[in-house]
Amino acid sequence: MMSSISMDNSRLMPRAKLYKYIAWLLMFLVLILLPYFITNPFYQRLVTEILIYGLLAMSLDVILGYTGLLSFMHAAYMGIAAYTVGIFVVYVDAQASLWFTFLLGVTVVILIAWPVGWLQVRTGGFAFALLTIAFGMMYYTLVWKSRDITGGDDGLFGITRPTIAIGDWVLGSTSNPVDVYYFTLCVVAICFFLTKRIMQSPFGAVLESIRENEKRAAFIGVNVRRYKLQAWILACALAGVCGVLFTYLKGSVSPTMMDASAGGSVLMMTLLGGLGTLWGSFVGAGLFIFGQDYISTMTEHWMIFMGLAVMLLVIFMPAGAAGLVNRFITKSKD
Amino acid sequence: MSIVLKTDNLSKSFGGVKAVHNANINVEERKLKAVIGPNGAGKTTFYNVLTGYFSATSGEVYFMDRNITKMPIHEIVKLGICRTFQINTLFIGATVFENVRIASQIKNGGSYKILSSRRSLKNVNDKTWATLDKVGLKDKAKSFANELSYGDQRSLEVGIALAGEPKILLLDEPTAGMSDGETKRIASLIRELTNDITVVLVEHDVELVMSISDSISVMNQGEIIAEGTPEEIRKNELVKKAYLGERKN
């Protein structure tokens, strides 16, 4: 019986693979040509925002979907990078290069996430999740109260947008919505493929073993805390990348990007998209942000509908949008 | 004969309950040591303290003359102490192959090759196939752990522990719930293992234990009340009273 199953697989796998490649290719074409279809700058920015939030939701998937760690306030780490870059550009060096601010934002996030993660991984699953809220609220309050530096609830304005250049080779400006779209697309694509590779590597296999059974993982010799911490730092560093991208997309930073509701939104995007796939998070971010944009034209209580949609999804489609696609692929294999 | 694993008055209390009390055990190299005792005697708790899952209330554990009492689990495993669980503790959503492969990967290294595919660790893959062959799961490598029959899951439990290439293997009722045929296969596998490694076996099936063990320790109410060869244990009055006697009634 087993041999017939593996035979079926070997016969039908190429077709599923072909579909996969076609889907990837189509998606790339669409993404590259998108600014030609969508000429309204508002929607160009909205799509860029989806890419950024997709990356953020994906980085949450690294800890939630692959390692089994729940963070309620993942957006906080995006906020830390955004404020770091914003404050640096406003107060220190308005001419700071794009690459330097990337390095700065991500480094600061890592320096903060490291000790916080060190503490968090020393607790169990539930306490871990609660601590993410505690620290998230702490960052938020800190930003909110340091009005003199951060602008408090007004936000931080006047962030100079740097040119996108490699050495002397100027590619564009972060103030142009189309340039910023392509730049974001490149950064997000690099982060996505790199993370995908890491999750498919032996390292990703260790993370999955922790998700599947933490106790057994320890008893095959996995230093569970160390790997959890590394996954956490990877996820926070990626959130940092999102923060820098977001700062230049908006040209300002507001504390609402790191409040509890923002943290919940990212979690919803990841869940909407489906856990443990990485690409699902982008679908989730798209559904969430377009949904928000669409429903909010009809009612200001769009969160109610979004919450309802997520509830229904979690109950009836726990694997999210990615699960739906996977189900289709499995069916096409039979 | 050298002693690989020994405990020195090992105790574990939960509140006022002494689950394990001043337990002393000596395990000789490449021998099969069985720990038997009635239900609730403290055998599994004893294992949990030995392997670092519970911290000891008092007493020490030595592995090859090294005090491992306060070591974290993963370091104890690294020394070569692997175990199975009475209640299946598997990577339930992963394939049988991946269950064993990941254990082999942790043992043989390569976890930080972050840009390679997990299937690219050839040495690990080869060892995984060999382990699957040993526990009779080669044909089911592609199945998911949760699709296996209970008996096969028990075998996988042993397979994961073996993939860690232990110096000493601690089995917690490996044949519980298995069919007679499966029990026989696992029993002969256990016997065979002692050619290379040391095995400690917690088992309910007294006949099985008597037939394959080199040495037996008997636990009752958290204490080790006797230690000796199967013959000696069979004759021991204390044991008869506490354990074997009960069964005859």
Short mmCIF file of C-alpha atoms in Angstrom, two decimals, chain A:
data_model
loop_
_atom_site.label_atom_id
_atom_site.label_comp_id
_atom_site.label_asym_id
_atom_site.label_seq_id
_atom_site.Cartn_x
_atom_site.Cartn_y
_atom_site.Cartn_z
CA MET A 1 0.00 0.00 0.00
CA MET A 2 2.77 2.36 0.93
CA SER A 3 4.55 1.83 -2.35
CA SER A 4 1.43 2.80 -4.30
CA ILE A 5 1.19 6.04 -2.35
CA SER A 6 4.78 7.00 -2.99
CA MET A 7 4.34 6.04 -6.64
CA ASP A 8 1.34 8.34 -6.89
CA ASN A 9 3.40 11.11 -5.38
CA SER A 10 6.25 10.72 -7.82
CA ARG A 11 3.81 10.67 -10.73
CA LEU A 12 1.82 13.69 -9.65
CA MET A 13 4.39 15.83 -7.90
CA PRO A 14 5.70 17.50 -11.07
CA ARG A 15 2.24 18.82 -11.90
CA ALA A 16 1.83 20.37 -8.45
CA LYS A 17 5.31 21.82 -8.79
CA LEU A 18 4.46 23.25 -12.18
CA TYR A 19 1.38 24.97 -10.74
CA LYS A 20 3.56 26.34 -8.01
CA TYR A 21 6.08 27.81 -10.44
CA ILE A 22 3.37 29.28 -12.62
CA ALA A 23 1.76 30.86 -9.56
CA TRP A 24 5.07 32.35 -8.45
CA LEU A 25 5.82 33.67 -11.92
CA LEU A 26 2.40 35.26 -12.28
CA MET A 27 2.70 36.86 -8.90
CA PHE A 28 6.05 38.34 -9.77
CA LEU A 29 4.75 39.76 -13.01
CA VAL A 30 1.80 41.28 -11.23
CA LEU A 31 3.97 42.76 -8.50
CA ILE A 32 6.44 44.23 -10.97
CA LEU A 33 3.78 45.69 -13.24
CA LEU A 34 1.51 46.84 -10.42
CA PRO A 35 2.40 50.56 -10.52
CA TYR A 36 1.28 50.58 -14.17
CA PHE A 37 -2.17 49.24 -13.27
CA ILE A 38 -2.54 51.22 -10.10
CA THR A 39 -1.71 54.81 -10.94
CA ASN A 40 -3.44 56.41 -7.98
CA PRO A 41 -0.64 57.27 -5.50
CA PHE A 42 -2.97 56.56 -2.58
CA TYR A 43 -3.36 52.96 -3.68
CA GLN A 44 0.31 52.68 -4.59
CA ARG A 45 1.09 53.59 -1.00
CA LEU A 46 -1.58 51.20 0.26
CA VAL A 47 -0.02 48.31 -1.66
CA THR A 48 3.42 49.27 -0.32
CA GLU A 49 1.92 49.25 3.16
CA ILE A 50 0.56 45.75 2.52
CA LEU A 51 4.04 44.57 1.55
CA ILE A 52 5.48 46.02 4.75
CA TYR A 53 2.75 44.63 6.99
CA GLY A 54 2.99 41.34 5.11
CA LEU A 55 6.65 41.17 6.07
CA LEU A 56 5.77 42.06 9.65
CA ALA A 57 3.07 39.36 9.80
CA MET A 58 5.56 36.95 8.21
CA SER A 59 8.13 37.71 10.89
CA LEU A 60 5.46 36.92 13.49
CA ASP A 61 4.89 33.64 11.64
CA VAL A 62 8.53 32.75 12.33
CA ILE A 63 7.90 32.68 16.06
CA LEU A 64 4.20 31.79 16.07
CA GLY A 65 3.88 29.43 13.13
CA TYR A 66 7.30 27.79 13.21
CA THR A 67 8.39 27.96 16.83
CA GLY A 68 5.01 28.09 18.60
CA LEU A 69 5.55 31.32 20.52
CA LEU A 70 2.74 33.85 20.74
CA SER A 71 3.55 37.56 20.66
CA PHE A 72 0.66 39.98 21.06
CA MET A 73 2.75 43.07 20.48
CA HIS A 74 4.97 42.27 17.57
CA ALA A 75 4.25 45.66 15.99
CA ALA A 76 6.09 47.22 18.94
CA TYR A 77 9.42 46.11 17.49
CA MET A 78 8.53 47.68 14.19
CA GLY A 79 7.75 50.84 16.14
CA ILE A 80 11.09 50.78 17.94
CA ALA A 81 12.96 50.75 14.63
CA ALA A 82 10.70 53.44 13.20
CA TYR A 83 11.26 55.77 16.15
CA THR A 84 14.97 55.05 16.23
CA VAL A 85 15.32 56.08 12.60
CA GLY A 86 12.88 58.95 12.93
CA ILE A 87 14.63 60.42 15.96
CA PHE A 88 18.04 59.97 14.39
CA VAL A 89 17.05 61.68 11.17
CA VAL A 90 15.19 64.52 12.89
CA TYR A 91 17.67 65.29 15.67
CA VAL A 92 21.05 63.96 14.60
CA ASP A 93 21.60 63.74 10.90
CA ALA A 94 18.98 64.77 8.35
CA GLN A 95 21.27 63.60 5.55
CA ALA A 96 21.72 60.08 6.95
CA SER A 97 21.97 57.49 4.21
CA LEU A 98 19.20 55.00 3.70
CA TRP A 99 21.48 52.01 4.35
CA PHE A 100 22.92 53.46 7.51
CA THR A 101 19.46 54.06 8.97
CA PHE A 102 18.52 50.47 8.12
CA LEU A 103 21.53 49.24 10.01
CA LEU A 104 20.80 51.56 12.91
CA GLY A 105 17.11 50.69 13.19
CA VAL A 106 17.63 46.94 13.03
CA THR A 107 20.60 47.03 15.41
CA VAL A 108 18.68 48.96 18.05
CA VAL A 109 15.77 46.53 17.75
CA ILE A 110 18.12 43.58 18.22
CA LEU A 111 19.79 45.20 21.21
CA ILE A 112 16.41 45.65 22.88
CA ALA A 113 14.88 42.35 21.76
CA TRP A 114 17.86 40.33 22.98
CA PRO A 115 17.57 40.87 26.76
CA VAL A 116 13.77 40.99 26.61
CA GLY A 117 13.73 37.70 24.70
CA TRP A 118 16.27 36.23 27.09
CA LEU A 119 13.80 36.86 29.90
CA GLN A 120 10.74 35.77 27.94
CA VAL A 121 12.10 32.39 26.87
CA ARG A 122 12.68 31.54 30.51
CA THR A 123 8.93 31.36 31.01
CA GLY A 124 6.32 28.98 29.68
CA GLY A 125 3.97 29.52 26.75
CA PHE A 126 1.29 31.54 28.49
CA ALA A 127 3.67 33.71 30.50
CA PHE A 128 5.68 34.32 27.34
CA ALA A 129 2.62 35.77 25.61
CA LEU A 130 1.75 37.90 28.64
CA LEU A 131 5.27 39.27 28.83
CA THR A 132 5.10 40.35 25.19
CA ILE A 133 2.09 42.49 26.18
CA ALA A 134 3.89 43.87 29.24
CA PHE A 135 6.97 44.90 27.30
CA GLY A 136 4.92 46.12 24.35
CA MET A 137 2.89 48.41 26.57
CA MET A 138 6.08 49.61 28.20
CA TYR A 139 7.60 50.69 24.87
CA TYR A 140 4.35 52.32 23.89
CA THR A 141 4.06 54.27 27.15
CA LEU A 142 7.67 55.33 26.87
CA VAL A 143 7.10 56.73 23.38
CA TRP A 144 3.81 58.31 24.39
CA LYS A 145 5.24 60.05 27.47
CA SER A 146 8.52 61.25 25.96
CA ARG A 147 6.66 64.02 24.21
CA ASP A 148 9.70 66.31 23.96
CA ILE A 149 11.56 63.83 21.81
CA THR A 150 8.92 61.67 20.14
CA GLY A 151 6.12 64.21 19.79
CA GLY A 152 3.91 62.01 21.99
CA ASP A 153 0.51 61.25 20.51
CA ASP A 154 1.03 63.82 17.75
CA GLY A 155 3.76 61.66 16.34
CA LEU A 156 7.16 62.53 14.97
CA PHE A 157 7.15 64.67 11.82
CA GLY A 158 9.68 66.16 9.45
CA ILE A 159 11.61 63.02 8.72
CA THR A 160 13.72 63.75 5.65
CA ARG A 161 13.31 61.08 3.03
CA PRO A 162 16.66 59.93 1.69
CA THR A 163 17.46 58.99 -1.89
CA ILE A 164 17.68 55.34 -2.79
CA ALA A 165 21.23 54.91 -3.99
CA ILE A 166 23.91 52.29 -4.19
CA GLY A 167 27.14 54.26 -3.85
CA ASP A 168 26.83 57.12 -6.35
CA TRP A 169 24.27 55.28 -8.40
CA VAL A 170 20.96 56.97 -7.62
CA LEU A 171 17.97 54.71 -8.16
CA GLY A 172 15.20 56.96 -6.94
CA SER A 173 13.77 58.80 -4.01
CA THR A 174 11.82 57.53 -1.04
CA SER A 175 9.43 60.45 -1.49
CA ASN A 176 8.21 59.08 -4.82
CA PRO A 177 5.46 56.47 -4.24
CA VAL A 178 6.51 54.33 -7.22
CA ASP A 179 10.20 54.35 -6.23
CA VAL A 180 9.32 53.53 -2.64
CA TYR A 181 7.09 50.70 -3.87
CA TYR A 182 9.87 49.08 -5.89
CA PHE A 183 12.38 49.61 -3.13
CA THR A 184 10.05 48.04 -0.58
CA LEU A 185 9.30 45.18 -2.96
CA CYS A 186 13.03 44.43 -3.30
CA VAL A 187 13.72 44.54 0.44
CA VAL A 188 10.63 42.50 1.25
CA ALA A 189 11.45 39.92 -1.44
CA ILE A 190 15.01 39.52 -0.14
CA CYS A 191 13.77 39.16 3.45
CA PHE A 192 11.08 36.72 2.36
CA PHE A 193 13.34 34.40 0.40
CA LEU A 194 16.06 34.53 3.02
CA THR A 195 13.61 33.67 5.80
CA LYS A 196 12.01 30.95 3.69
CA ARG A 197 15.43 29.43 3.13
CA ILE A 198 16.21 29.59 6.84
CA MET A 199 12.90 27.96 7.75
CA GLN A 200 13.58 25.13 5.28
CA SER A 201 17.09 24.66 6.66
CA PRO A 202 18.13 22.35 9.51
CA PHE A 203 17.72 25.39 11.76
CA GLY A 204 14.06 25.71 10.78
CA ALA A 205 13.66 21.99 11.47
CA VAL A 206 14.81 22.57 15.05
CA LEU A 207 12.28 25.39 15.47
CA GLU A 208 9.53 23.12 14.17
CA SER A 209 10.52 20.40 16.61
CA ILE A 210 10.03 22.90 19.44
CA ARG A 211 6.61 23.80 18.07
CA GLU A 212 5.61 20.16 17.66
CA ASN A 213 6.74 19.01 21.09
CA GLU A 214 8.89 21.15 23.31
CA LYS A 215 9.45 18.40 25.86
CA ARG A 216 10.64 15.91 23.28
CA ALA A 217 12.79 18.55 21.61
CA ALA A 218 14.63 19.03 24.90
CA PHE A 219 15.05 15.26 25.22
CA ILE A 220 16.70 14.91 21.83
CA GLY A 221 19.19 17.50 23.02
CA VAL A 222 17.77 20.79 21.75
CA ASN A 223 18.68 23.77 23.88
CA VAL A 224 15.09 24.98 23.67
CA ARG A 225 15.64 28.40 25.22
CA ARG A 226 18.55 29.20 22.96
CA TYR A 227 16.66 28.36 19.77
CA LYS A 228 13.56 30.19 20.96
CA LEU A 229 15.69 33.25 21.63
CA GLN A 230 17.30 33.05 18.19
CA ALA A 231 13.91 32.74 16.51
CA TRP A 232 12.68 35.69 18.56
CA ILE A 233 15.64 37.85 17.58
CA LEU A 234 15.23 36.92 13.92
CA ALA A 235 11.54 37.85 14.07
CA CYS A 236 12.25 41.15 15.84
CA ALA A 237 15.05 42.06 13.42
CA LEU A 238 12.66 41.52 10.52
CA ALA A 239 10.08 43.68 12.31
CA GLY A 240 12.85 46.28 12.53
CA VAL A 241 13.27 46.20 8.76
CA CYS A 242 9.53 46.83 8.47
CA GLY A 243 9.85 49.79 10.81
CA VAL A 244 12.48 51.50 8.68
CA LEU A 245 10.53 50.85 5.47
CA PHE A 246 7.39 52.21 7.09
CA THR A 247 9.11 55.38 8.29
CA TYR A 248 10.17 56.29 4.77
CA LEU A 249 6.82 55.33 3.30
CA LYS A 250 5.00 57.70 5.66
CA GLY A 251 7.66 60.32 6.32
CA SER A 252 6.42 60.38 9.90
CA VAL A 253 6.05 58.05 12.86
CA SER A 254 3.00 57.81 15.08
CA PRO A 255 2.61 55.89 18.35
CA THR A 256 -0.54 54.19 17.03
CA MET A 257 1.72 51.97 14.92
CA MET A 258 2.89 50.28 18.12
CA ASP A 259 -0.16 50.27 20.38
CA ALA A 260 -2.09 47.20 21.48
CA SER A 261 -4.50 47.45 18.58
CA ALA A 262 -1.60 47.45 16.12
CA GLY A 263 -0.19 44.36 17.81
CA GLY A 264 -3.57 42.66 17.52
CA SER A 265 -3.86 43.63 13.86
CA VAL A 266 -0.56 41.96 12.99
CA LEU A 267 -1.64 38.83 14.83
CA MET A 268 -4.90 38.84 12.85
CA MET A 269 -3.01 39.21 9.56
CA THR A 270 -0.81 36.23 10.41
CA LEU A 271 -3.83 34.14 11.42
CA LEU A 272 -5.86 35.23 8.38
CA GLY A 273 -3.03 34.15 6.11
CA GLY A 274 -2.39 30.85 7.83
CA LEU A 275 0.44 29.76 10.08
CA GLY A 276 3.70 28.18 9.09
CA THR A 277 3.79 29.17 5.42
CA LEU A 278 5.41 32.65 5.45
CA TRP A 279 3.71 33.65 2.18
CA GLY A 280 0.28 33.30 3.78
CA SER A 281 1.07 36.30 5.95
CA PHE A 282 1.21 38.53 2.87
CA VAL A 283 -2.22 37.32 1.83
CA GLY A 284 -3.41 37.96 5.37
CA ALA A 285 -1.98 41.49 5.35
CA GLY A 286 -3.63 42.14 1.97
CA LEU A 287 -7.03 40.91 3.14
CA PHE A 288 -6.76 42.87 6.36
CA ILE A 289 -5.60 46.18 4.93
CA PHE A 290 -7.88 46.13 1.89
CA GLY A 291 -10.72 44.96 4.11
CA GLN A 292 -10.06 47.79 6.51
CA ASP A 293 -9.90 50.28 3.66
CA TYR A 294 -13.12 48.98 2.12
CA ILE A 295 -15.23 48.50 5.24
CA SER A 296 -14.15 51.82 6.74
CA THR A 297 -15.75 53.63 3.77
CA MET A 298 -19.06 52.24 5.01
CA THR A 299 -18.72 52.30 8.78
CA GLU A 300 -16.21 53.57 11.28
CA HIS A 301 -16.75 50.37 13.29
CA TRP A 302 -14.78 48.32 10.80
CA MET A 303 -12.93 46.56 13.62
CA ILE A 304 -16.16 44.76 14.57
CA PHE A 305 -16.41 43.24 11.12
CA MET A 306 -12.75 42.45 10.96
CA GLY A 307 -12.93 40.76 14.36
CA LEU A 308 -15.96 38.78 13.25
CA ALA A 309 -14.21 37.69 10.06
CA VAL A 310 -11.18 36.53 12.01
CA MET A 311 -13.36 34.63 14.49
CA LEU A 312 -15.20 32.82 11.71
CA LEU A 313 -11.93 32.09 10.00
CA VAL A 314 -10.26 30.66 13.09
CA ILE A 315 -13.28 28.42 13.70
CA PHE A 316 -13.96 27.24 10.15
CA MET A 317 -10.63 27.64 8.40
CA PRO A 318 -7.96 27.33 11.06
CA ALA A 319 -5.21 26.97 8.45
CA GLY A 320 -6.07 30.39 7.02
CA ALA A 321 -5.87 31.46 3.39
CA ALA A 322 -2.73 29.39 2.89
CA GLY A 323 -4.59 26.34 4.12
CA LEU A 324 -7.26 26.90 1.48
CA VAL A 325 -4.66 27.04 -1.29
CA ASN A 326 -2.86 23.97 0.07
CA ARG A 327 -6.17 22.12 0.17
CA PHE A 328 -6.68 23.01 -3.49
CA ILE A 329 -3.20 21.78 -4.40
CA THR A 330 -3.73 18.53 -2.51
CA LYS A 331 -7.03 18.03 -4.30
CA SER A 332 -5.48 18.64 -7.66
CA LYS A 333 -2.90 15.99 -6.82
CA ASP A 334 -5.57 13.28 -6.27
#
